[in-house]
XYZ file of C-alpha atoms in Angstrom:
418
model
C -34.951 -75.531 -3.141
C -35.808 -78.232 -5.657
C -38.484 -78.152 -7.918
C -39.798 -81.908 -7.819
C -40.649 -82.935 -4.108
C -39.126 -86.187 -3.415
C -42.452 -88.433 -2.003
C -43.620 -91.678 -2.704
C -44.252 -91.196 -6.421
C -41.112 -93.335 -6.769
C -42.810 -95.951 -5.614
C -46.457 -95.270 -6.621
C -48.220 -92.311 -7.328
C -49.528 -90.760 -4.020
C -48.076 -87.651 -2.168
C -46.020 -88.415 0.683
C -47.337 -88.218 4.003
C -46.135 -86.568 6.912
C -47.366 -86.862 10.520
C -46.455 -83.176 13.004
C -46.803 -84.120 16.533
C -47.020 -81.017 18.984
C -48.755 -80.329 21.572
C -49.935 -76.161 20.142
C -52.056 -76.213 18.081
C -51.037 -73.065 16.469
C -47.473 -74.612 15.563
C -49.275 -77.253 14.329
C -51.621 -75.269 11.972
C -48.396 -73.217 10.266
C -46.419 -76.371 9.524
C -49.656 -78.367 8.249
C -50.522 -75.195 6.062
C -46.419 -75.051 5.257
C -45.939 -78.558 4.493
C -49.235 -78.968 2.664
C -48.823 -75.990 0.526
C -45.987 -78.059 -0.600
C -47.843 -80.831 -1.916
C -47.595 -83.081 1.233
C -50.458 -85.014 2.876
C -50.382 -83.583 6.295
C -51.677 -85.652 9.962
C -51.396 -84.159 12.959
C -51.235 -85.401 16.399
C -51.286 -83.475 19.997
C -49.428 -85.825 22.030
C -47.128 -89.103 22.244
C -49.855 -91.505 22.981
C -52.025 -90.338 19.755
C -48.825 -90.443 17.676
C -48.177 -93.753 18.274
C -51.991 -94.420 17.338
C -51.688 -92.423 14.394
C -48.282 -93.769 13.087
C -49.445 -97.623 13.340
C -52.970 -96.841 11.669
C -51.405 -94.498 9.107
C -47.224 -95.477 8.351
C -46.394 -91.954 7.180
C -43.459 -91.513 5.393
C -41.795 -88.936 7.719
C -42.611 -88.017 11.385
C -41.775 -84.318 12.923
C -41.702 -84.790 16.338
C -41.973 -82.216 19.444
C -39.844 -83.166 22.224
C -41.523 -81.295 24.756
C -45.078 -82.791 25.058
C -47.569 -83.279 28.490
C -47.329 -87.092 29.210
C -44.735 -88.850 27.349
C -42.001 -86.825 25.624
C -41.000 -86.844 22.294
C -38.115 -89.342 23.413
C -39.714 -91.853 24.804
C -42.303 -91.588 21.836
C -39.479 -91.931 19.305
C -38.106 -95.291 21.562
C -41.555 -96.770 21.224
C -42.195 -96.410 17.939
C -39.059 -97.830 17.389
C -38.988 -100.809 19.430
C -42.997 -101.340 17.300
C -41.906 -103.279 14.090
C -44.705 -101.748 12.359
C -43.512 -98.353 12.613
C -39.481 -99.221 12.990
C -38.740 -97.608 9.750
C -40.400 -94.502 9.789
C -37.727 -91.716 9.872
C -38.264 -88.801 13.437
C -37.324 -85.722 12.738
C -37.029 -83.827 16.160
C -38.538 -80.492 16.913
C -37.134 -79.085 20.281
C -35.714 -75.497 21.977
C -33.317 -77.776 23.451
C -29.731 -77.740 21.796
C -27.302 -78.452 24.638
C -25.094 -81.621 23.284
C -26.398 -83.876 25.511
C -29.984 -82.982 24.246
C -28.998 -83.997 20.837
C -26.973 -86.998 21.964
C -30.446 -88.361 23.595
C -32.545 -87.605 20.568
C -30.066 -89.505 18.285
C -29.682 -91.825 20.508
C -33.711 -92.562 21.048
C -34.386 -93.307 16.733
C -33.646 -89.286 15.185
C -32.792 -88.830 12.019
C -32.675 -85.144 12.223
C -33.476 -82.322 14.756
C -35.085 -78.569 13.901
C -34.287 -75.697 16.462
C -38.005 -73.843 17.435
C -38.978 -71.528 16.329
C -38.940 -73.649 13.351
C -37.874 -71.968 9.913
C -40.293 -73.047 7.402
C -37.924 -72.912 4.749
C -35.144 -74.613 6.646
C -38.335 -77.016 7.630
C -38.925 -77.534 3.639
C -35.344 -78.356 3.219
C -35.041 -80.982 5.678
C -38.228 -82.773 4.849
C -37.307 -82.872 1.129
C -33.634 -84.206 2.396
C -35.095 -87.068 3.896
C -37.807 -87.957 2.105
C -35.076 -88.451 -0.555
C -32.559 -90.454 1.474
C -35.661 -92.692 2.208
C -36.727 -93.186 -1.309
C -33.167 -93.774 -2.196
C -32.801 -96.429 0.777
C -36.217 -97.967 -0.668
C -34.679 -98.138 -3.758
C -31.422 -99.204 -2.846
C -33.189 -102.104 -0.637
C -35.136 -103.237 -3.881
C -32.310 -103.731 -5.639
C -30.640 -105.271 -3.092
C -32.726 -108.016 -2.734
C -33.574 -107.945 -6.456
C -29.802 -108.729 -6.804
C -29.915 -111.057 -4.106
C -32.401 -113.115 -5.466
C -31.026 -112.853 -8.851
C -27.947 -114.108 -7.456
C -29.675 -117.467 -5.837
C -31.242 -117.713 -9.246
C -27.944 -118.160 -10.718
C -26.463 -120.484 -8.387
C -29.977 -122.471 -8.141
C -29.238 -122.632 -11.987
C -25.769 -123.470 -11.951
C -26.392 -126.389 -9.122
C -29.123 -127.451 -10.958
C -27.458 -127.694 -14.339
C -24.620 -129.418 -12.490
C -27.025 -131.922 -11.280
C -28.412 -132.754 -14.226
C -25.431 -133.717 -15.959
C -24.248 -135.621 -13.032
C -27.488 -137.782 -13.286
C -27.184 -137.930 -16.965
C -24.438 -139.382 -16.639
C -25.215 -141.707 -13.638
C -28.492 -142.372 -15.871
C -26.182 -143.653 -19.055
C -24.063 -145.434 -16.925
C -27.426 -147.179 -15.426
C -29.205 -147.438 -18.428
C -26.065 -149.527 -20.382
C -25.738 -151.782 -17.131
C -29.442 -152.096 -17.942
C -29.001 -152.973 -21.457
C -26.658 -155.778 -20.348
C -28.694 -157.149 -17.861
C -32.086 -157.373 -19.541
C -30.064 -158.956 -22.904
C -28.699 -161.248 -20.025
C -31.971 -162.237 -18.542
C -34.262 -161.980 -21.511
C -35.075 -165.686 -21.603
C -35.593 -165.385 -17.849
C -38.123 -163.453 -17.731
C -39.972 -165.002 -20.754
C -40.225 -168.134 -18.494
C -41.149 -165.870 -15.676
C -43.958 -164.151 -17.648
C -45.262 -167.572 -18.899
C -45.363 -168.661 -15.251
C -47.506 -165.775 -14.022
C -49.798 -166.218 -17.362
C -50.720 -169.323 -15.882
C -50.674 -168.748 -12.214
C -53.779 -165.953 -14.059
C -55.489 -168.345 -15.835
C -55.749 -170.241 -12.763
C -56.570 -167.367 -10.476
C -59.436 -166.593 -12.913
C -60.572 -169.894 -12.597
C -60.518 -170.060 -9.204
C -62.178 -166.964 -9.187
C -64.902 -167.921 -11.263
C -65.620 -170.701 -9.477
C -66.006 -168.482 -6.273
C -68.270 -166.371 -8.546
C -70.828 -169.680 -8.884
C -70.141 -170.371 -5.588
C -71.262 -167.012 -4.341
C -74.153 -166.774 -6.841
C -75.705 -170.232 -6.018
C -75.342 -169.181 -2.463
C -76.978 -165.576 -3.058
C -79.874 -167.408 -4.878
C -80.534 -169.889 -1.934
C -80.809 -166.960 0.509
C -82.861 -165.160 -1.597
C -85.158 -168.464 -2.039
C -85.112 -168.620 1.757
C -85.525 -165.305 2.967
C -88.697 -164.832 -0.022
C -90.145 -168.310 1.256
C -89.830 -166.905 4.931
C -91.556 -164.066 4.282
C -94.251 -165.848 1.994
C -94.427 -168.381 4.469
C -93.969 -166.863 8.386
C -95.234 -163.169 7.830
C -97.720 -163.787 5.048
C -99.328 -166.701 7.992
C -99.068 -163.642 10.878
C -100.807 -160.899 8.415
C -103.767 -163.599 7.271
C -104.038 -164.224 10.902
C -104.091 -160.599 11.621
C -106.712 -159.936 8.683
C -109.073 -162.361 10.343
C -108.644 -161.113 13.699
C -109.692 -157.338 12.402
C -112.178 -158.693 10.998
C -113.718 -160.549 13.818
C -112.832 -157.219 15.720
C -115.246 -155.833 13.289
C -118.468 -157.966 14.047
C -118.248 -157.878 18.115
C -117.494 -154.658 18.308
C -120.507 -152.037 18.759
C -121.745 -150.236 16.196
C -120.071 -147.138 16.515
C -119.320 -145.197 12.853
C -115.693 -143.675 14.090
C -114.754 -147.736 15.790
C -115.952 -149.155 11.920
C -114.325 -146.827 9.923
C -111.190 -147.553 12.264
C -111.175 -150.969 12.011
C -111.689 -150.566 7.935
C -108.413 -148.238 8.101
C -106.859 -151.439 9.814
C -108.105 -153.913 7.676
C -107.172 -151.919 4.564
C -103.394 -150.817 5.755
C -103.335 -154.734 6.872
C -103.964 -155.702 2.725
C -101.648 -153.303 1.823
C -98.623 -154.539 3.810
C -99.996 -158.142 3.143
C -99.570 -157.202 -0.795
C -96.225 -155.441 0.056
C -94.999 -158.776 1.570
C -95.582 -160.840 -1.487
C -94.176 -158.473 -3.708
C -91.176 -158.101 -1.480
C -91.184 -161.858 -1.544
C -91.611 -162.217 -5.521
C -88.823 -159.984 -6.256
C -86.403 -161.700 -4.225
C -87.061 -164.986 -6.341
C -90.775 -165.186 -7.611
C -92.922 -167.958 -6.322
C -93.272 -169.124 -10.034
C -89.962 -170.227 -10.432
C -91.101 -172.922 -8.485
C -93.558 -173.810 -11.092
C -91.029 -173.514 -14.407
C -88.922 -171.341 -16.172
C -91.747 -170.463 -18.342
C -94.148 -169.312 -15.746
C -91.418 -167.292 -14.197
C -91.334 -165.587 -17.750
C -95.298 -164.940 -17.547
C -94.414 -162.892 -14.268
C -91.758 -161.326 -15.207
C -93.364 -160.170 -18.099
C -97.242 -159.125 -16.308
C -94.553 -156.829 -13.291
C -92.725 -155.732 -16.086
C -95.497 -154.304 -17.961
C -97.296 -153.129 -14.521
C -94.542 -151.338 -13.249
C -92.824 -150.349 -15.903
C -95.600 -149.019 -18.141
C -94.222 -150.961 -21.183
C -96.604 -153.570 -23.021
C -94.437 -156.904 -22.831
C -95.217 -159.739 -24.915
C -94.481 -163.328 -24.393
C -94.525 -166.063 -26.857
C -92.959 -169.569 -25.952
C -92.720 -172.841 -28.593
C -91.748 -175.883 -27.838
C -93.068 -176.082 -24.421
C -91.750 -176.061 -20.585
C -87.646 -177.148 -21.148
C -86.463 -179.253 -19.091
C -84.357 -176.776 -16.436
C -82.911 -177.530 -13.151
C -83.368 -174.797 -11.008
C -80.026 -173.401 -11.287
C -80.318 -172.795 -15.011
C -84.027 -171.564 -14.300
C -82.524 -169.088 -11.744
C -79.935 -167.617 -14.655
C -82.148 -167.606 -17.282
C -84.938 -165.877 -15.449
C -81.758 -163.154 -13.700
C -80.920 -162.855 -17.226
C -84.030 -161.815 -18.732
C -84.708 -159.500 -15.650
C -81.919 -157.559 -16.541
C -82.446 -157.029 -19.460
C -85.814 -155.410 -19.148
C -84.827 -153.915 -16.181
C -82.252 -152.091 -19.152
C -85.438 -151.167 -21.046
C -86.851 -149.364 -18.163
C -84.017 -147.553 -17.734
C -81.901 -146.255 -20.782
C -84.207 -147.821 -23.647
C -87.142 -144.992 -24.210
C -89.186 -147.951 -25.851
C -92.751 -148.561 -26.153
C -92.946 -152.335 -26.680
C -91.052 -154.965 -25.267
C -90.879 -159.098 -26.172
C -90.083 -162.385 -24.078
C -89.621 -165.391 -27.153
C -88.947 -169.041 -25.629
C -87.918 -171.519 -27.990
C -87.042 -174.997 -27.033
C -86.337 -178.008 -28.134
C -85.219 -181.493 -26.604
C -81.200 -180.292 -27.096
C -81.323 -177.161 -26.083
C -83.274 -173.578 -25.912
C -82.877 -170.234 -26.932
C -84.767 -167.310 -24.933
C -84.725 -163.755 -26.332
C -85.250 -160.458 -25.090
C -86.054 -157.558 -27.649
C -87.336 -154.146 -27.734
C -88.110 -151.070 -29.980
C -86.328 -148.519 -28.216
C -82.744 -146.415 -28.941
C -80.474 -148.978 -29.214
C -77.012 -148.047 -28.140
C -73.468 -148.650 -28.982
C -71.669 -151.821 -27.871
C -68.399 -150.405 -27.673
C -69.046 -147.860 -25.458
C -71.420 -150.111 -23.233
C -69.622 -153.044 -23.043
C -68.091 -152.683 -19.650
C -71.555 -151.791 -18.299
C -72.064 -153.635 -15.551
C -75.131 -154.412 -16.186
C -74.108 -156.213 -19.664
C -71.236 -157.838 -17.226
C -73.486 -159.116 -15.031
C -75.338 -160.998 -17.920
C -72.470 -162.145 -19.684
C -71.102 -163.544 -16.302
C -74.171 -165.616 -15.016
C -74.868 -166.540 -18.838
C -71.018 -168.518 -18.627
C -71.661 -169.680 -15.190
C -74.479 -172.076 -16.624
C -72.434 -172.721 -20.141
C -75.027 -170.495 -22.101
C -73.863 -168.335 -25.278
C -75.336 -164.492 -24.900
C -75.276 -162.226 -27.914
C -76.652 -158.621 -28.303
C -77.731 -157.501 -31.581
C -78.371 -153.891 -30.684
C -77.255 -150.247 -32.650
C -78.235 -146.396 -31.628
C -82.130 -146.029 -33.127
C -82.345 -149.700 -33.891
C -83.639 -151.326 -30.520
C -82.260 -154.300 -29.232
C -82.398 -158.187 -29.038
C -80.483 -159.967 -26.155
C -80.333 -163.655 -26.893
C -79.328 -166.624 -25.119
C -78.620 -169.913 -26.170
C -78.386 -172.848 -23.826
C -77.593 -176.744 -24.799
C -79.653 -179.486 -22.136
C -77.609 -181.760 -21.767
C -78.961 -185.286 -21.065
């Protein structure tokens, strides 16, 4: 017969498999050795049941089937594997002694492709297997191309419909875009007016909206001022109380080490929350506010240098200013943030607070030796905002003289009015 064996190396590169189903095993051994000696990968199965398994584990390319098998025949196997979508395409090749008409009518008729009379000529054997492995490469490749055309073909019309549409809504777009042309040269001046309008309807929203901004600061300050009095006030009178009832605890109760050394644990976790308090208190608006702008500073400046790490300095001429406590407030917030910046991005090792006022007005700077950084890139910062914005709400100027390795000096400048 032919010299190439027709398998699935027209699809890939691996020998075409074959699955013999009969029920002797010494039928079974001379096809396998047959059919392998051929090149073919060879699986076997006994019965219908274990083809079944075999074929839906496996999908051989070809099955030879033995009609006569204990428990299901080879009919009925062929109808189940082909009513199994997983194994609907594999060609059955009958093997049978039966070859009455009707026989063959029922094997056809069941999913055959082919039939073989036992006793089973190998060579005849050979011949069919290579016949049909062909005719089912050829129906592989045939359905490839097929669909290959197929979906060439609704490339081509996709193409064509979409060129089509695109010059249908070029042209819809030129129409649109001249009646465009003709309308905006047509209501040009309107919508100057109309952009003019909204311009101001802004400027008046923004002014609106900073006035909500005051509004909402002021109002944020005067909670904080009564929440930090509260606490100063209400808790800091329950803790002293507390403290003096631990330690009166202390001096009527026996003299037992462990009860002492309880009552010291008490006492001492009592001082720390009673320091935790104030400083919970000072932070929402320090206590020296009360006292002046300037002594606010002297706070500031002792926390910042406690907490932070950072020696502070502060230097003040020209004495307390005269400061409502709004402007106090700012000018304090101000300051706060800035060497709350310090802390945080500067990497410096000194910092300076410099008051200078006079009867028209003060200027209060905030410096330090650290990296600097660029203004460009930092000037939507919120933190730099958030200056800027409380620095406008009292009518102060705020400049930053600041580059990368140069440090930086926030000033602000603030006219007292009379």
């Amino acid at each position: 017969m032919t010299a190439r064996l027709p398998n699935r190396a027209d699809e890939t590169d691996t020998a075409a498999s074959l699955l013999v189903v009969d029920d002797t095993p010494a039928h079974l051994g001379v096809l396998t050795h047959a059919l392998g000696g051929k090149g073919y990968r060879v699986l076997t199965a006994l019965d219908g049941i274990e083809a079944i398994a075999r074929a839906r584990l496996t999908q051989p390319d070809l099955i030879l089937l033995d009609v006569r098998m204990p428990g299901i025949n080879g009919f009925e196997t062929c109808r189940r594997l082909k009513a199994d979508d997983s194994t609907r395409d594999i060609s059955v090749i009958f093997m049978t002694s039966l070859n009455t008409p009707s026989d063959l009518v029922e094997g056809f008729a069941a999913g055959g492709v082919d039939y073989l009379t036992k006793p089973v000529r190998l060579a005849e054997l050979i011949a069919r297997v290579e016949t049909h492995l062909t005719i089912r490469a050829m129906h592989r490749r045939l359905t490839r191309q097929n669909q290959q055309l197929r979906n060439e073909i609704g490339e081509r019309e996709q193409a064509q419909a979409e060129l089509a549409q695109a010059r249908r809504d070029l042209e819809r777009r030129v129409a649109e875009r001249t009646g465009e042309l003709a309308r905006t040269n047509a209501s040009l001046t309107a919508q100057i007016d109309e952009r003019k309008r909204a311009e101001t309807a802004l400027l008046a929203s923004r002014e609106q909206l900073r006035a909500f901004s005051a509004h909402m600061e002021t109002v944020r300050e005067e909670e904080r001022k009564r929440i930090a009095m509260e606490i100063h006030d209400e808790l800091g009178q329950l803790l002293t109380a507390l403290r003096m009832d631990v330690a009166l605890l202390r001096k009527r109760l026996p003299d037992d080490p462990a009860v002492r050394q309880k009552t010291d644990d008490i006492r001492e976790l009592v001082e720390r929350t009673t320091w935790m308090v104030r400083n919970v208190a000072n932070h929402l608006r320090p206590s020296a506010l009360n006292f002046g702008i300037v002594a606010a500073l002297e706070w500031l400046a002792d926390d910042f240098c406690r907490r932070g790490g950072i020696e502070c300095d502060l230097s003040v001429r020209g004495g307390e200013p005269a400061l409502d406590d709004k402007h106090a407030t700012a000018l304090f917030r101000i300051a706060q943030a800035a060497l709350t910046n310090v802390v945080r991005h500067a990497r410096a090792t000194r910092a300076t607070l410099m008051l200078d006022s006079t009867a028209a007005g003060l200027t209060l700077r905030i410096g330090d030796d650290g990296c600097g950084f660029d203004q460009v890139v930092a000037k939507n910062g919120y933190g730099l905002l958030g200056m800027r914005e409380r620095a406008r709400l009292i009518g102060a100027v705020l400049e930053i003289d600041t580059a990368p390795r140069s440090g930086t000096i926030v000033s602000i400048s603030l006219t007292i009015s009379s």
